[in-house]
GROMACS .gro file of C-alpha atoms in nm:
model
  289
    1UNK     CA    1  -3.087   1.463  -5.201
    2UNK     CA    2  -2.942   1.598  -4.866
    3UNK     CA    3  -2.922   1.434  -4.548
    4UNK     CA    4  -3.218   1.621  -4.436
    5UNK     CA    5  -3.401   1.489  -4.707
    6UNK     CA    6  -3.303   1.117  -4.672
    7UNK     CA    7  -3.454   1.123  -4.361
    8UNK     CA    8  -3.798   1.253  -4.437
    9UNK     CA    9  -3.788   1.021  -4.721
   10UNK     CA   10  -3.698   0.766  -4.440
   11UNK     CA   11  -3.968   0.923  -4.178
   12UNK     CA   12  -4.179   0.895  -4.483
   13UNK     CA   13  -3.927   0.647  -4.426
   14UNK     CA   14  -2.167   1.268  -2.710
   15UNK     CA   15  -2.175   0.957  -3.018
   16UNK     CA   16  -2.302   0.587  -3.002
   17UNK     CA   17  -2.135   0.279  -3.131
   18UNK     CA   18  -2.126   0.427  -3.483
   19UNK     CA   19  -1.852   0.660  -3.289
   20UNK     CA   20  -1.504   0.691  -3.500
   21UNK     CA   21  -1.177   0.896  -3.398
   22UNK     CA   22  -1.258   1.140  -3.658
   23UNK     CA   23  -1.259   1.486  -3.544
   24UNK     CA   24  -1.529   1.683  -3.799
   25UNK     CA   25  -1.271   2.000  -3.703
   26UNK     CA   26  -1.003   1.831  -3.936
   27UNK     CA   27  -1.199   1.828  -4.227
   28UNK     CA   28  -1.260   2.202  -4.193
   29UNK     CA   29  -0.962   2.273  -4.415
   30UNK     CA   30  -1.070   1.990  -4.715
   31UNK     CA   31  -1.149   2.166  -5.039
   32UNK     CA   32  -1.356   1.862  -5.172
   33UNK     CA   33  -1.524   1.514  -4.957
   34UNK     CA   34  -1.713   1.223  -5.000
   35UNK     CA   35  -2.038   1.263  -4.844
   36UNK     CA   36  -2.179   0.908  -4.757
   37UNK     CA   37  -2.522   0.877  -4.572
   38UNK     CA   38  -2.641   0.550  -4.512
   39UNK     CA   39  -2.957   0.450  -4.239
   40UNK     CA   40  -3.039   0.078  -4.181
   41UNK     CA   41  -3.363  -0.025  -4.005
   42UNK     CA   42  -3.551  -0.388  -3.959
   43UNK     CA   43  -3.845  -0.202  -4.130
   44UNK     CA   44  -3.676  -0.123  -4.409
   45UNK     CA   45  -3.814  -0.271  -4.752
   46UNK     CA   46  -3.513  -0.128  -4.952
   47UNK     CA   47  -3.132  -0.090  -4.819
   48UNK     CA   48  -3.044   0.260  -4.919
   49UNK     CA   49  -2.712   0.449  -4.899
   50UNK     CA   50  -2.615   0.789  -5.119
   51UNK     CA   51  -2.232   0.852  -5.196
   52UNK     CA   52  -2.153   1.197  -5.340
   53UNK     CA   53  -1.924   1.486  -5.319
   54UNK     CA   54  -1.933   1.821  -5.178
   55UNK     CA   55  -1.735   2.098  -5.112
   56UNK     CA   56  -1.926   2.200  -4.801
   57UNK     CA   57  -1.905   1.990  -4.526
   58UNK     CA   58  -2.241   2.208  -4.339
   59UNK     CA   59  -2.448   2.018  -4.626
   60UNK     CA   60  -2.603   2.329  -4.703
   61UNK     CA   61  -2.874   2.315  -4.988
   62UNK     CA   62  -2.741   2.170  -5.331
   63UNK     CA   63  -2.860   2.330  -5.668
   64UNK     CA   64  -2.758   2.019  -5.890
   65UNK     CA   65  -2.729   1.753  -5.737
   66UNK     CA   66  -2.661   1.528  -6.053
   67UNK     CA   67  -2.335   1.721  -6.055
   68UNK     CA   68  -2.250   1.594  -5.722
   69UNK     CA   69  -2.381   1.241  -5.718
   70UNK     CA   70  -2.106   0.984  -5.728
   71UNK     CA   71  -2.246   0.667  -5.957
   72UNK     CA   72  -1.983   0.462  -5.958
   73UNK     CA   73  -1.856   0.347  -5.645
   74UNK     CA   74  -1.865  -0.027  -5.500
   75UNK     CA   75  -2.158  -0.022  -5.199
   76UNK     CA   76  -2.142  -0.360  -4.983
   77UNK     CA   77  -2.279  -0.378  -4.612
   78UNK     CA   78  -2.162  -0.693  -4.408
   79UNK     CA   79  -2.251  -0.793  -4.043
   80UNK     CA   80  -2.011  -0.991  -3.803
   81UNK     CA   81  -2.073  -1.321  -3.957
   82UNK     CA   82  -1.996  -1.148  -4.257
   83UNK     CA   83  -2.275  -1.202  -4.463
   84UNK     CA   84  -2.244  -0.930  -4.672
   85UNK     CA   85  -2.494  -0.753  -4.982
   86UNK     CA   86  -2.402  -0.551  -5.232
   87UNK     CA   87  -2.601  -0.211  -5.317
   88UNK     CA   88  -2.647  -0.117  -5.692
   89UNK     CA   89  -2.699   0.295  -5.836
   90UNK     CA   90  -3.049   0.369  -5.896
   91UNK     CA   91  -3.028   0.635  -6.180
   92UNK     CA   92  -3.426   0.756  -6.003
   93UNK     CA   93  -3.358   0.790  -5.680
   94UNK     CA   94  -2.940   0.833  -5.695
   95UNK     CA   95  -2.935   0.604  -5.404
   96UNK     CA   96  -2.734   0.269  -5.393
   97UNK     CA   97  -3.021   0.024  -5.308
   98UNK     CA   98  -3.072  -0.339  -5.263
   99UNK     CA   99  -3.390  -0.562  -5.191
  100UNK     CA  100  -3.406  -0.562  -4.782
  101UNK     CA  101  -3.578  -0.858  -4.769
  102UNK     CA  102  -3.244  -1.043  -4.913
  103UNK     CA  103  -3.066  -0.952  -4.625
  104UNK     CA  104  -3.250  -0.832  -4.300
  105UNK     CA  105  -3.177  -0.592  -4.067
  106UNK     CA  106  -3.196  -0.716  -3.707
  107UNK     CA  107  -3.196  -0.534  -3.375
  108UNK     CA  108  -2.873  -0.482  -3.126
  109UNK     CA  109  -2.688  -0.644  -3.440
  110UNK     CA  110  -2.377  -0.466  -3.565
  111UNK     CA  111  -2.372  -0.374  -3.920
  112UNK     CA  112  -2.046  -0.252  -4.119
  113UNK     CA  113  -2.076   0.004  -4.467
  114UNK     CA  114  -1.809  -0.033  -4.722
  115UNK     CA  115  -1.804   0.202  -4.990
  116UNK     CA  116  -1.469   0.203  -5.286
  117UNK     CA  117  -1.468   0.558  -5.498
  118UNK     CA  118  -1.149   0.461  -5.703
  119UNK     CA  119  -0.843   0.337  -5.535
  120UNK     CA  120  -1.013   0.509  -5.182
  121UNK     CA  121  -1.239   0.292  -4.979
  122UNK     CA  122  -1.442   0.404  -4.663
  123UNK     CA  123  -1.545   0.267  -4.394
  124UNK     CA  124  -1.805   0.253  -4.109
  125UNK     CA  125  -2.013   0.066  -3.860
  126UNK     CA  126  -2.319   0.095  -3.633
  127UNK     CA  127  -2.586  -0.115  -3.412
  128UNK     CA  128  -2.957  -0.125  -3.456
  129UNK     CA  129  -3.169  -0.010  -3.177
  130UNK     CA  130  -3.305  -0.290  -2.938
  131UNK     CA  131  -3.669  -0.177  -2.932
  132UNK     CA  132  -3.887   0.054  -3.161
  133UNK     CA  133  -4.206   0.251  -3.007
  134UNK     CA  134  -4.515   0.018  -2.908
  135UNK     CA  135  -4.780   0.265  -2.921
  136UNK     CA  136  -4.828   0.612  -3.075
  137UNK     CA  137  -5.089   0.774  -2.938
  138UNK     CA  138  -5.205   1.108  -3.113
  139UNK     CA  139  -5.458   1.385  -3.038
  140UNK     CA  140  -5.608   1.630  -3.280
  141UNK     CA  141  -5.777   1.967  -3.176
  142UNK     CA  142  -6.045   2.146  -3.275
  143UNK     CA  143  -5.992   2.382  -3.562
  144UNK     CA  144  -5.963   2.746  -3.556
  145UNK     CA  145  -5.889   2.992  -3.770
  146UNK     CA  146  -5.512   3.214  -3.779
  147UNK     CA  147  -5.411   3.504  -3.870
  148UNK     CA  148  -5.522   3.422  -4.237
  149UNK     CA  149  -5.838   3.303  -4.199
  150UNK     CA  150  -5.725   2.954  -4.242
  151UNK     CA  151  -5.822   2.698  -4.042
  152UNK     CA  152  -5.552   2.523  -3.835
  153UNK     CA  153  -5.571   2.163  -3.583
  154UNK     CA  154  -5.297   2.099  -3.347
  155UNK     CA  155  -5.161   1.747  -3.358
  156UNK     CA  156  -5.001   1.623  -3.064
  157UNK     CA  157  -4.831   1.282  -3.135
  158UNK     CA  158  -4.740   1.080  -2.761
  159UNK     CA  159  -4.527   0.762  -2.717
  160UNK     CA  160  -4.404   0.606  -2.386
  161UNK     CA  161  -3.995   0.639  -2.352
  162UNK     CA  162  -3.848   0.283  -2.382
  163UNK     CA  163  -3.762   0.195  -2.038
  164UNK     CA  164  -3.399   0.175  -1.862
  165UNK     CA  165  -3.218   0.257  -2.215
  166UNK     CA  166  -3.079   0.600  -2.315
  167UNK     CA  167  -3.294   0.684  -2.660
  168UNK     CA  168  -3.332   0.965  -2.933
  169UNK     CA  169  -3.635   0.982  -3.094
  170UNK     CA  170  -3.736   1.206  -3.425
  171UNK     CA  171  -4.103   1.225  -3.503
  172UNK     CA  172  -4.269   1.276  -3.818
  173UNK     CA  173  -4.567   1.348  -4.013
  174UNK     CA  174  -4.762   1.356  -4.325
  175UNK     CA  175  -5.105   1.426  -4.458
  176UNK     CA  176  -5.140   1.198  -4.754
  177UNK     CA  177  -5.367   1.175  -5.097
  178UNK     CA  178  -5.337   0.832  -5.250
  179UNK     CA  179  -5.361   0.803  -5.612
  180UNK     CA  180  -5.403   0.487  -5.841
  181UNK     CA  181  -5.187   0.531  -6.124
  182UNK     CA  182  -5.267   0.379  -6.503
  183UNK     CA  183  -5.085   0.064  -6.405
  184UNK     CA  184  -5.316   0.026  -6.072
  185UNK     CA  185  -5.027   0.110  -5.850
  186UNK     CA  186  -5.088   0.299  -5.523
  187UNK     CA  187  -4.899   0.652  -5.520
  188UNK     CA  188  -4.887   0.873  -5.228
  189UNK     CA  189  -4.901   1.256  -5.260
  190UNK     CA  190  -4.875   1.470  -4.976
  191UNK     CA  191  -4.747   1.743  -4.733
  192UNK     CA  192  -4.487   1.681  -4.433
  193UNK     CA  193  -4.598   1.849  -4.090
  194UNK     CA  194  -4.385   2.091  -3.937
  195UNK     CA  195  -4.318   1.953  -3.580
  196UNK     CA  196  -4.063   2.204  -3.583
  197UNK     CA  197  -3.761   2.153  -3.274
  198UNK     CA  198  -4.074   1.892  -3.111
  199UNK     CA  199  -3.954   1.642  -3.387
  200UNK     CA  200  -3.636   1.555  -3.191
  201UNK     CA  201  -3.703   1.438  -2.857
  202UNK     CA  202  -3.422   1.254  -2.584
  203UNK     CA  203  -3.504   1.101  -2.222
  204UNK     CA  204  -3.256   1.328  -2.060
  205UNK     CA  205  -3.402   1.376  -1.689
  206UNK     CA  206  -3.685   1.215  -1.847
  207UNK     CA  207  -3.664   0.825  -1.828
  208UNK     CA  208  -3.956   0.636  -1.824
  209UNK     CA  209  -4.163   0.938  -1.915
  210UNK     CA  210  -4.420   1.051  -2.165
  211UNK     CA  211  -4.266   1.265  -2.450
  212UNK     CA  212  -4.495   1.444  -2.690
  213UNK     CA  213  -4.451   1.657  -3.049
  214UNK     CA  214  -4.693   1.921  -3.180
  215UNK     CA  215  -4.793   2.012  -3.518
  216UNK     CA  216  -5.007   2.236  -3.709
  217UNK     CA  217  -5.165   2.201  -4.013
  218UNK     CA  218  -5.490   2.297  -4.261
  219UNK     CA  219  -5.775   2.125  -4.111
  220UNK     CA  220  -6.053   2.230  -4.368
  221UNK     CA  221  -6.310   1.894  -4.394
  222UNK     CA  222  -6.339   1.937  -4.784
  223UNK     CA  223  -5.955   1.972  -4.828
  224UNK     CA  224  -5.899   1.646  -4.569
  225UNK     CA  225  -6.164   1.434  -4.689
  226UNK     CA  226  -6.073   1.117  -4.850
  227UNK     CA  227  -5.682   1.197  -4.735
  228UNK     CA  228  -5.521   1.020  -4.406
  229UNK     CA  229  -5.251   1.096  -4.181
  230UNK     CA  230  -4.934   0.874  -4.169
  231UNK     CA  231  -4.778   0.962  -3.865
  232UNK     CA  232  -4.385   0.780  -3.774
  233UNK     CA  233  -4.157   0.766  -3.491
  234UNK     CA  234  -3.765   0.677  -3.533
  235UNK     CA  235  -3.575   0.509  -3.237
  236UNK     CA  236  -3.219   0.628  -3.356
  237UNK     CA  237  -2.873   0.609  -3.226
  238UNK     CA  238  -2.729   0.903  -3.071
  239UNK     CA  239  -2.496   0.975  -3.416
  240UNK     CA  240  -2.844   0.971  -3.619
  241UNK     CA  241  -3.012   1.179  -3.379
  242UNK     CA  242  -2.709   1.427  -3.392
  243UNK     CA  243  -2.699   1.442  -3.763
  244UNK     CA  244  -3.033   1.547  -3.830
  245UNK     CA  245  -3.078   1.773  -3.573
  246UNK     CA  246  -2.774   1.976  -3.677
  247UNK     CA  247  -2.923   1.966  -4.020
  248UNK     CA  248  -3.203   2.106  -3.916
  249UNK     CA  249  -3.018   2.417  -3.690
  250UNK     CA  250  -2.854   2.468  -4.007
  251UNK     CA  251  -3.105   2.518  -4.246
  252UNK     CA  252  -3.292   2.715  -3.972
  253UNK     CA  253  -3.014   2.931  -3.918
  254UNK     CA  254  -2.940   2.977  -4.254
  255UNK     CA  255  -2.821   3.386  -4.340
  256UNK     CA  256  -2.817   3.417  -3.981
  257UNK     CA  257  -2.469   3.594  -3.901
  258UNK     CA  258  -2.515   3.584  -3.539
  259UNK     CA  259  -2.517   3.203  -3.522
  260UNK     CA  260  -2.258   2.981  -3.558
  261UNK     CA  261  -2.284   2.678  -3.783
  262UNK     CA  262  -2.369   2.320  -3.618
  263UNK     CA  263  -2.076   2.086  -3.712
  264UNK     CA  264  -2.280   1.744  -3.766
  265UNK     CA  265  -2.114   1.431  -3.637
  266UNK     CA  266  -1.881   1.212  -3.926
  267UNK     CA  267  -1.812   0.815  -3.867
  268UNK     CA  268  -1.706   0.761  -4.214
  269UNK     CA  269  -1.339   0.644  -4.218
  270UNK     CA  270  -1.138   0.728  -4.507
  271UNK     CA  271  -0.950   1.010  -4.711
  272UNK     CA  272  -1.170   1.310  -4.681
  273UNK     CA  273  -1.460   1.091  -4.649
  274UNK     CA  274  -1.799   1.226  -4.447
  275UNK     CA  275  -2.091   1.113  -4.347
  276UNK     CA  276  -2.307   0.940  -4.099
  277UNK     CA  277  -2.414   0.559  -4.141
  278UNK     CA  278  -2.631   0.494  -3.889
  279UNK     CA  279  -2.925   0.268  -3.714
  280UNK     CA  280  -3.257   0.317  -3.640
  281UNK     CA  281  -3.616   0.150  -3.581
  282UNK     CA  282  -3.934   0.321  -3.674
  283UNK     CA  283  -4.301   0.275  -3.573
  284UNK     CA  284  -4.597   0.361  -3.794
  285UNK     CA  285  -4.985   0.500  -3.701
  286UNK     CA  286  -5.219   0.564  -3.992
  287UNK     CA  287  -5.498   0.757  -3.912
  288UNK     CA  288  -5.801   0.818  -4.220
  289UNK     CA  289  -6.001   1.147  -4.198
   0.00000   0.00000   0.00000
């Protein structure tokens, strides 16, 4: 699972405090690093962080990622009263996890990632977000057809900037089919809206303002019916913010000899260590066709 995908998971589930001295340039010249991605939020209902190895620091698209996944390291996050929880391998999901509800995440409270491969250990910090989005207001269109005879609404999702704080926002989407399994457990199926470069959104020259993302998707009434829409909102720090947009350039820009690669930010401290492990609060709107 890539950074790119942690964070849909997540949605689905300049640098700020998280900043290090690390220069990403310097690990240009590593053969092999420790990749360790790791984002905390007071809405989280599981702790997650991945630790794995790569010989790419772009975090271009991995084939096998059992290959890569590192199972055996020693996962503990701490705040500054150090109160601390350790984070156990989940052979499903190759995360580290542990139960959030043992030890909560709080906003504008510091949080510190400790992660031992071997003899190595790494290190890193961050601060949750103050606020999280209020309201998310959304708008559908009317449908119309494209160029395949498909028909197509426009959703345009709306939230009111958090006033007299700088803030990065990523916005997300999905159209969801919930299943009851043979055990009576909810499952949800579904697809992920393309919002596209709307999904990351800053208040530069904007404060106080209005910001808005646009989607479209298949808007048949047969094919909807009986689905909803789970729409989601991050509040991130700056480092988060960075990370996945420079994901997302890259995979965009993939093949594309006429573009340089996006380095994406690192405050992971330790030998060839990489990473981002970051804060972030996140607001949910459900919305049944």
């Amino acid at each position: 699972m890539t950074i790119k995908r942690l964070f849909t998971v997540l949605l689905f589930a300049g640098i700020s405090s998280c900043e290090t001295e690390v220069d990403s340039d310097d690990l240009l010249d590593q053969v092999e690093l420790t990749i360790i991605t790791g984002y905390i939020s007071p809405q989280d209902l599981t702790l997650k962080v991945q630790v794995s190895k790569s010989k790419s620091i772009l975090l271009k698209k991995i084939d096998d990622i059992n290959e890569l996944v590192i199972s055996n390291a020693t996962v503990v996050i701490s705040d500054e009263e150090e109160n601390e929880i350790t984070l156990f391998f989940n052979d499903r999901t190759l995360n580290y996890e542990a139960d959030a509800s043992k030890f909560p995440i709080i906003p504008e409270k510091k949080y510190f990632l400790s992660v031992k491969v071997g003899d190595i250990e790494y290190k890193a910090s961050c601060t949750i977000p103050k606020n999280k989005i209020e309201t998310i207001s959304h708008n559908i269109g009317k449908p119309k057809e494209n160029d395949f005879l498909i028909a197509e609404s426009k959703l345009t999702v709306s939230i009111q900037d958090i006033e007299n704080v700088k803030n990065y926002y990523v916005f997300g989407a999905k159209i969801i089919e919930v299943t009851i399994d043979s055990d009576e457990e909810s499952n949800e199926f579904g697809r992920l809206l393309d919002f596209e470069s709307d999904q990351f959104a800053t208040d530069n020259n904007r404060e106080n303002a209005t910001l808005s993302a646009s989607a479209l998707f298949e808007s048949n009434k047969n094919f909807l019916q009986g689905q909803k829409l789970k729409i989601r909102v991050a509040n991130t720090e700056k480092i988060l913010f960075q990370a996945l947009r420079s994901s997302y350039l890259n995979t965009l820009n993939e093949g594309n000899a006429f573009i340089e690669p996006v380095i994406p930010p690192n405050n992971i401290k330790g030998e060839n260590g990489f990473g981002v492990f970051a804060g972030y609060q996140i607001t949910i709107k459900e919305v049944v066709f």
